[in-house]
Amino acid sequence: MAMTMASLSFPSSLHKTTLSSSLLTPSKASSFLTKSSSPKPKRSLTISMSMEAGIGVMASKLGMMSFFEQDGTVVPVTVVGFREGNIVTQVKTLATDGYDAVQVGYRRVRDKKLTKPEAGHLEKAGVIPLRHLQEFKLTNVEGFEPNQKLVFDEIFKEGDLVDVAGTTIGKGFQGGIKRHNFKRGQMTHGSKSHRALGSIGAGTTPGRVYKGKKMPGRMGGTRTKIRKLKIVKVDKELNVVMIQGALPGKPGNLLRITPAKIVGVNIPKN
């Protein structure tokens, strides 16, 4: 009994290539190349800096003390002093820079302490050499001009609320108890876990440590802001200001003082 089998023929790889290349006509190929080589649209510039409630100044932390009010109440305050500076170095507008802001310089230094670009920038504005430059983004920059001196008692008064930003004191590498206020284990009764971190996650599932897990690491030395602090005393003779509460950093640290943001009062609700 003879068995006949139908022979099947498959196109070769060369035939496939010929078919695929024949589908792409010259007109389609040229249009494909044109689309791929077209430049991508440029993204618009976005400014992530937050809007301030008003113009602010820079200052230097001097230390802490106790202030006695007239009724005998003791208030812990931080004494803040001012070095030469707080001068407007540049006024940025929406037309020239894409946003409205005022750049302020603080702490006079010698000429050789600055780089040539920094010195040229200040020389263009006619300002003395200054170490620190910071911007205050505002809704309106009218009334500000380069080389304008900002005086603290003309901007703030006693009883005002301010936001103070600065760099905290660096503590180095610390454990979980000091860094995150963890509770330690028993020191007696045979316990062998005293200040150890303990479990940091499950084994098989998920088999990893979640990002953001509170663990030992570097503590301090970060930028922080303390909001809505009250100005207790403004001393024009000593050129110092007393602000209620503790401020970030050690004595001599650079501080940034701005009006406190109060929704519905100096900033919109939206």
GROMACS .gro file of C-alpha atoms in nm:
model
  270
    1MET     CA    1   0.000   0.000   0.000
    2ALA     CA    2   0.160   0.307  -0.114
    3MET     CA    3   0.119   0.615   0.097
    4THR     CA    4   0.141   0.953  -0.059
    5MET     CA    5   0.233   1.251   0.151
    6ALA     CA    6   0.161   1.607   0.055
    7SER     CA    7   0.474   1.807   0.030
    8LEU     CA    8   0.466   2.143   0.202
    9SER     CA    9   0.690   2.421   0.081
   10PHE     CA   10   0.797   2.700   0.318
   11PRO     CA   11   0.936   3.028   0.190
   12SER     CA   12   1.301   3.072   0.259
   13SER     CA   13   1.442   3.350   0.474
   14LEU     CA   14   1.556   3.520   0.155
   15HIS     CA   15   1.201   3.512   0.026
   16LYS     CA   16   1.073   3.662   0.353
   17THR     CA   17   1.323   3.943   0.327
   18THR     CA   18   1.217   4.008  -0.030
   19LEU     CA   19   0.850   4.020   0.067
   20SER     CA   20   0.906   4.251   0.364
   21SER     CA   21   1.123   4.483   0.161
   22SER     CA   22   0.872   4.491  -0.121
   23LEU     CA   23   0.599   4.606   0.114
   24LEU     CA   24   0.798   4.920   0.202
   25THR     CA   25   0.760   5.135  -0.107
   26PRO     CA   26   0.996   5.428  -0.169
   27SER     CA   27   0.725   5.679  -0.078
   28LYS     CA   28   0.654   5.507   0.252
   29ALA     CA   29   1.023   5.471   0.327
   30SER     CA   30   1.087   5.840   0.271
   31SER     CA   31   0.790   5.936   0.492
   32PHE     CA   32   0.914   5.700   0.764
   33LEU     CA   33   1.260   5.857   0.760
   34THR     CA   34   1.111   6.204   0.767
   35LYS     CA   35   0.901   6.127   1.075
   36SER     CA   36   1.188   5.972   1.268
   37SER     CA   37   1.426   6.258   1.198
   38SER     CA   38   1.185   6.535   1.301
   39PRO     CA   39   1.308   6.727   1.610
   40LYS     CA   40   1.125   6.684   1.936
   41PRO     CA   41   0.936   6.984   2.073
   42LYS     CA   42   1.123   7.177   2.339
   43ARG     CA   43   0.990   7.157   2.690
   44SER     CA   44   0.892   7.478   2.863
   45LEU     CA   45   1.098   7.599   3.159
   46THR     CA   46   0.940   7.514   3.494
   47ILE     CA   47   1.041   7.686   3.817
   48SER     CA   48   1.002   7.466   4.125
   49MET     CA   49   1.095   7.737   4.376
   50SER     CA   50   0.802   7.814   4.607
   51MET     CA   51   0.647   8.159   4.625
   52GLU     CA   52   0.736   8.368   4.930
   53ALA     CA   53   0.482   8.573   5.124
   54GLY     CA   54   0.714   8.874   5.102
   55ILE     CA   55   1.075   8.985   5.079
   56GLY     CA   56   1.306   8.846   5.344
   57VAL     CA   57   1.661   8.888   5.472
   58MET     CA   58   1.958   8.676   5.572
   59ALA     CA   59   2.109   8.677   5.921
   60SER     CA   60   2.357   8.498   6.149
   61LYS     CA   61   2.263   8.294   6.454
   62LEU     CA   62   2.433   8.416   6.774
   63GLY     CA   63   2.292   8.191   7.047
   64MET     CA   64   2.001   8.135   7.287
   65MET     CA   65   1.892   8.309   7.607
   66SER     CA   66   1.589   8.371   7.828
   67PHE     CA   67   1.379   8.681   7.774
   68PHE     CA   68   1.160   8.817   8.054
   69GLU     CA   69   0.840   8.985   7.944
   70GLN     CA   70   0.672   9.265   8.141
   71ASP     CA   71   0.440   9.027   8.324
   72GLY     CA   72   0.736   8.809   8.430
   73THR     CA   73   0.686   8.533   8.175
   74VAL     CA   74   1.011   8.369   8.071
   75VAL     CA   75   1.040   8.311   7.698
   76PRO     CA   76   1.324   8.110   7.539
   77VAL     CA   77   1.456   8.310   7.244
   78THR     CA   78   1.730   8.285   6.983
   79VAL     CA   79   1.940   8.595   6.930
   80VAL     CA   80   2.002   8.674   6.564
   81GLY     CA   81   2.257   8.926   6.440
   82PHE     CA   82   2.335   9.086   6.106
   83ARG     CA   83   2.660   9.128   5.917
   84GLU     CA   84   2.721   9.372   5.636
   85GLY     CA   85   2.498   9.285   5.346
   86ASN     CA   86   2.130   9.222   5.269
   87ILE     CA   87   2.173   9.416   4.946
   88VAL     CA   88   1.970   9.356   4.630
   89THR     CA   89   2.207   9.218   4.366
   90GLN     CA   90   1.959   9.136   4.087
   91VAL     CA   91   1.591   9.183   4.007
   92LYS     CA   92   1.448   8.903   3.790
   93THR     CA   93   1.129   8.958   3.593
   94LEU     CA   94   0.893   8.740   3.397
   95ALA     CA   95   1.006   8.893   3.069
   96THR     CA   96   1.380   8.835   3.118
   97ASP     CA   97   1.403   8.523   3.337
   98GLY     CA   98   1.061   8.359   3.322
   99TYR     CA   99   0.966   8.442   3.683
  100ASP     CA  100   0.966   8.733   3.928
  101ALA     CA  101   1.228   8.720   4.203
  102VAL     CA  102   1.470   8.937   4.397
  103GLN     CA  103   1.828   8.817   4.452
  104VAL     CA  104   1.985   8.933   4.778
  105GLY     CA  105   2.351   8.917   4.886
  106TYR     CA  106   2.484   8.885   5.241
  107ARG     CA  107   2.816   8.893   5.431
  108ARG     CA  108   3.091   9.104   5.278
  109VAL     CA  109   3.419   8.929   5.190
  110ARG     CA  110   3.745   9.017   5.018
  111ASP     CA  111   3.761   9.024   4.642
  112LYS     CA  112   3.992   8.722   4.616
  113LYS     CA  113   3.742   8.506   4.805
  114LEU     CA  114   3.507   8.509   4.505
  115THR     CA  115   3.542   8.348   4.165
  116LYS     CA  116   3.562   8.565   3.854
  117PRO     CA  117   3.201   8.491   3.748
  118GLU     CA  118   3.073   8.578   4.096
  119ALA     CA  119   3.279   8.897   4.111
  120GLY     CA  120   3.169   8.996   3.762
  121HIS     CA  121   2.804   8.938   3.849
  122LEU     CA  122   2.825   9.165   4.153
  123GLU     CA  123   3.038   9.425   3.975
  124LYS     CA  124   2.777   9.451   3.701
  125ALA     CA  125   2.517   9.544   3.962
  126GLY     CA  126   2.756   9.783   4.138
  127VAL     CA  127   2.748   9.582   4.461
  128ILE     CA  128   3.030   9.510   4.707
  129PRO     CA  129   3.171   9.152   4.717
  130LEU     CA  130   2.926   8.930   4.906
  131ARG     CA  131   2.957   8.566   5.007
  132HIS     CA  132   2.596   8.441   5.003
  133LEU     CA  133   2.339   8.497   4.727
  134GLN     CA  134   1.978   8.384   4.766
  135GLU     CA  135   1.657   8.448   4.574
  136PHE     CA  136   1.315   8.541   4.705
  137LYS     CA  137   1.043   8.456   4.454
  138LEU     CA  138   0.766   8.716   4.474
  139THR     CA  139   0.441   8.794   4.298
  140ASN     CA  140   0.551   9.153   4.233
  141VAL     CA  141   0.904   9.294   4.216
  142GLU     CA  142   0.811   9.659   4.174
  143GLY     CA  143   1.002   9.893   4.404
  144PHE     CA  144   1.322   9.686   4.408
  145GLU     CA  145   1.640   9.788   4.228
  146PRO     CA  146   2.002   9.667   4.234
  147ASN     CA  147   2.226   9.791   4.516
  148GLN     CA  148   1.921   9.857   4.735
  149LYS     CA  149   1.977   9.806   5.108
  150LEU     CA  150   1.720   9.592   5.294
  151VAL     CA  151   1.672   9.691   5.659
  152PHE     CA  152   1.518   9.436   5.895
  153ASP     CA  153   1.316   9.677   6.112
  154GLU     CA  154   1.162   9.830   5.799
  155ILE     CA  155   1.033   9.489   5.684
  156PHE     CA  156   0.944   9.325   6.018
  157LYS     CA  157   0.827   9.449   6.355
  158GLU     CA  158   0.781   9.302   6.700
  159GLY     CA  159   0.501   9.047   6.716
  160ASP     CA  160   0.527   8.940   6.350
  161LEU     CA  161   0.542   8.572   6.260
  162VAL     CA  162   0.834   8.458   6.046
  163ASP     CA  163   0.965   8.141   5.881
  164VAL     CA  164   1.332   8.070   5.952
  165ALA     CA  165   1.533   7.829   5.737
  166GLY     CA  166   1.886   7.702   5.793
  167THR     CA  167   2.115   7.399   5.805
  168THR     CA  168   2.088   7.181   6.113
  169ILE     CA  169   2.387   7.069   6.318
  170GLY     CA  170   2.552   6.758   6.172
  171LYS     CA  171   2.554   6.456   6.406
  172GLY     CA  172   2.743   6.211   6.186
  173PHE     CA  173   2.646   5.844   6.152
  174GLN     CA  174   2.396   5.755   6.426
  175GLY     CA  175   2.191   5.450   6.523
  176GLY     CA  176   1.818   5.401   6.514
  177ILE     CA  177   1.759   5.501   6.878
  178LYS     CA  178   1.910   5.848   6.846
  179ARG     CA  179   1.815   5.908   6.483
  180HIS     CA  180   1.452   5.785   6.489
  181ASN     CA  181   1.374   5.764   6.864
  182PHE     CA  182   1.347   5.384   6.861
  183LYS     CA  183   1.296   5.197   7.188
  184ARG     CA  184   1.583   4.979   7.306
  185GLY     CA  185   1.557   4.621   7.426
  186GLN     CA  186   1.594   4.490   7.778
  187MET     CA  187   1.936   4.524   7.937
  188THR     CA  188   1.884   4.226   8.173
  189HIS     CA  189   1.696   3.894   8.196
  190GLY     CA  190   1.917   3.731   7.934
  191SER     CA  191   1.831   3.970   7.654
  192LYS     CA  192   2.098   3.999   7.387
  193SER     CA  193   1.924   4.273   7.187
  194HIS     CA  194   1.991   4.607   7.354
  195ARG     CA  195   2.030   4.882   7.094
  196ALA     CA  196   2.015   4.669   6.780
  197LEU     CA  197   1.775   4.766   6.503
  198GLY     CA  198   1.591   4.433   6.488
  199SER     CA  199   1.395   4.297   6.193
  200ILE     CA  200   1.396   4.509   5.878
  201GLY     CA  201   1.150   4.302   5.673
  202ALA     CA  202   1.020   3.959   5.581
  203GLY     CA  203   1.232   3.688   5.420
  204THR     CA  204   1.068   3.521   5.122
  205THR     CA  205   0.801   3.781   5.059
  206PRO     CA  206   0.897   4.044   4.963
  207GLY     CA  207   1.253   3.928   5.011
  208ARG     CA  208   1.391   4.281   5.021
  209VAL     CA  209   1.397   4.595   5.233
  210TYR     CA  210   1.140   4.859   5.146
  211LYS     CA  211   1.268   5.197   5.038
  212GLY     CA  212   1.248   5.462   5.308
  213LYS     CA  213   1.294   5.212   5.591
  214LYS     CA  214   1.408   5.389   5.909
  215MET     CA  215   1.759   5.262   5.971
  216PRO     CA  216   2.091   5.391   6.105
  217GLY     CA  217   2.257   5.652   5.887
  218ARG     CA  218   2.380   6.006   5.865
  219MET     CA  219   2.192   6.241   6.095
  220GLY     CA  220   2.165   6.619   6.073
  221GLY     CA  221   2.337   6.857   5.836
  222THR     CA  222   2.019   6.901   5.631
  223ARG     CA  223   1.820   7.204   5.521
  224THR     CA  224   1.514   7.265   5.738
  225LYS     CA  225   1.258   7.538   5.797
  226ILE     CA  226   1.078   7.626   6.119
  227ARG     CA  227   0.749   7.804   6.056
  228LYS     CA  228   0.548   8.073   6.235
  229LEU     CA  229   0.797   8.188   6.497
  230LYS     CA  230   0.723   8.511   6.682
  231ILE     CA  231   0.958   8.811   6.683
  232VAL     CA  232   0.988   8.898   7.052
  233LYS     CA  233   1.233   9.190   7.046
  234VAL     CA  234   1.403   9.412   6.787
  235ASP     CA  235   1.707   9.594   6.928
  236LYS     CA  236   1.824   9.867   6.690
  237GLU     CA  237   2.118   9.973   6.909
  238LEU     CA  238   2.276   9.627   6.922
  239ASN     CA  239   2.148   9.539   6.572
  240VAL     CA  240   2.005   9.209   6.691
  241VAL     CA  241   1.665   9.040   6.684
  242MET     CA  242   1.519   8.795   6.936
  243ILE     CA  243   1.299   8.523   6.789
  244GLN     CA  244   1.098   8.290   7.009
  245GLY     CA  245   1.208   7.926   7.008
  246ALA     CA  246   1.508   7.739   6.873
  247LEU     CA  247   1.651   7.797   6.526
  248PRO     CA  248   1.845   7.544   6.315
  249GLY     CA  249   2.223   7.529   6.326
  250LYS     CA  250   2.498   7.627   6.564
  251PRO     CA  251   2.607   7.984   6.655
  252GLY     CA  252   2.735   8.160   6.343
  253ASN     CA  253   2.505   7.963   6.112
  254LEU     CA  254   2.344   8.135   5.813
  255LEU     CA  255   1.968   8.187   5.848
  256ARG     CA  256   1.700   8.289   5.599
  257ILE     CA  257   1.414   8.489   5.753
  258THR     CA  258   1.093   8.542   5.556
  259PRO     CA  259   0.736   8.641   5.647
  260ALA     CA  260   0.534   8.343   5.766
  261LYS     CA  261   0.299   8.195   5.508
  262ILE     CA  262  -0.058   8.219   5.635
  263VAL     CA  263  -0.324   8.087   5.398
  264GLY     CA  264  -0.589   8.345   5.327
  265VAL     CA  265  -0.382   8.630   5.473
  266ASN     CA  266  -0.065   8.674   5.265
  267ILE     CA  267  -0.094   8.379   5.028
  268PRO     CA  268  -0.404   8.266   4.832
  269LYS     CA  269  -0.606   7.964   4.939
  270ASN     CA  270  -0.545   7.784   4.611
   0.00000   0.00000   0.00000
